[in-house]
């Protein structure tokens, strides 16, 4: 028989306590200083400056002595509302959400298609990434050419008996913008979904095979839950990217943009760089930031987006 | 989100301030030796190699004359230039000399960051007399407050297809807008159209409307009052849109055209007139089917609906278009800057620049030597008959508002009809934003 010797509890606890003391109290936090400084210079100072600019009457007349530009409180914010900002926010958000909703199934389907090994899979994966690696400027220029009244798209449509009409002005421009955005942005969802698929444990596939699960229940009840975290995160990032996309509407439609595609970045750009109302455009930017941060916060709380925790739980 | 763009700008400004504080002066040895003059100039994407050679040539000449170096910095778009001006204005350091488009000069003037030209400054560059008088029209709000030194002109003219005019029995190009419409109708048949117009261009539309209004006696801005809600402006839009909706003398596809697309359409040789072009389009036209069959002509100078100009109408053949040179107020090398300006506005250099890039000289003597060229005759005449757009810091906004009327009307044009009420309500919007901009002007 062997007897279990109880280790001297008191000394062990003391050791552990000391170790914890070292890691928590004497952490070399000062090592974070360079990064912190960089954050202050790159993010904090410009943000504070933008806030400040939004409170002053800064335009081409006061730019030279911008420190002395008159302080006008919330006037810029009040003016933002009467300058069509709310309409622009609505266009931006609806455009971004619709684009995201449309790209998710495409992205996931593409990821599933390239999950299993087959001949030429590498090529298919490469081809899928083409829209994503093309610069936004190029994508917009090519689509602008194709969507001309006498362009390729209308020529094809007329072959099947559909009257094309104008894609780059009027109400249709909104759908043209969404269409091009979807074309350019779905590979992002595809990449995120593919990464998540790759991380599904081999055992999971084996277990479903052993249980004899057909492909659809397997996909819906076993595989897709694994994708939930990464795809929700991708949705968030993609939506923000859509909202922030300036190049695409600018190159597709030019400035001034048709009213139907006067998205937030466009209105801020025109106010800032064509009307030279820097104060007003800063107020617009700050307002947009706040107005978008609120639903974003709710979304984050609702989906409890913590990929690691989810992975850990499984 | 969008704050990023602005914060980036602000960040740049802060960094520029910091670097200005650290930066030293450019003081060198005697005369200009050891000094460097920084010049900001638009990149030339059409002739990049020739442009580089020209810069080298100017540097050599400048060095021989002053002992100093010239460093050229180029910008790709008006937006780039604006950002550069903004950061330089805020930080008080940057290029010594700026080449700025004429319609942007009032905005640059309103920043107060450029040297006002007194007699002494004009003398340094060889006197005001050396320039084509019309080009001085947008140098400043009045004679005492000029900042822009004319460098090159790009007056707007129209190009016409000589064969098509002859076939339609037209012996000379139109001189009134009504006549133009009439001739266009005569030439429109099958796949041939009377006019090529870039309806979707971001700059063309306001030039038509401004021109027709000024000819009818309305300069659009009267002191601090915007005069967009006016029968002259309404008639201008009505005529401009009417070519497409009523007269049907333009290709319906032109609803989607920008200026280069209209050039391409005219170059195919199936359009009578190409409205609103400059000498820089010459090469594109000579590469098309229209080669050898086209000529420049002055744009009509009699307003629509009239057979002669009213007494208060102005014979505006073109907006005053081209580039001005501005010397920065903060420059430590002002004397060198004026030396440079003198050099590039001299007759010989101006003619050389014209030959290489197709921009007309602002130098009066140089322009005179070109007027005997039959192809260029109308263009040099247009340069002399160019009229400046109103000199106000609000002009950028007014021009934007005028263009916006056209942009928002495109869907209606696409459907083939636009009502007077629709035009009026869009003009009312434009009037509102133009007046707001004028109210802010200082």
XYZ file of C-alpha atoms in Angstrom, chain A residues 46 49-50 53 58 63 66 272-273 276-279 281-282, chain B residues 2-17 79-80 82-88 90:
41
model
C -6.945 63.890 -34.079
C -9.119 68.062 -32.764
C -12.089 66.901 -34.836
C -13.156 71.788 -35.121
C -13.660 76.942 -39.581
C -8.370 78.571 -41.962
C -7.557 78.459 -37.248
C -15.230 69.723 -46.526
C -13.400 69.882 -49.815
C -14.645 74.242 -47.602
C -16.847 74.218 -44.481
C -14.434 72.295 -42.267
C -16.330 73.060 -39.049
C -18.158 68.726 -41.980
C -16.388 67.880 -38.707
C -15.962 59.562 -41.339
C -14.253 61.360 -38.575
C -11.223 59.420 -39.709
C -10.803 61.528 -42.816
C -11.132 64.778 -40.965
C -9.069 63.669 -38.054
C -6.401 62.613 -40.514
C -6.467 66.118 -41.941
C -6.271 67.595 -38.498
C -3.460 65.195 -37.682
C -1.567 66.286 -40.742
C -2.065 69.868 -39.686
C -0.660 69.148 -36.246
C 2.327 67.348 -37.677
C 2.861 70.141 -40.158
C 2.782 72.638 -37.304
C -8.344 67.741 -54.255
C -4.661 66.976 -53.695
C -6.464 71.817 -51.985
C -5.192 69.566 -49.216
C -1.670 70.826 -49.858
C -2.824 74.437 -49.718
C -4.774 73.778 -46.541
C -1.901 72.183 -44.684
C 0.545 74.822 -45.938
C -2.351 76.198 -41.502
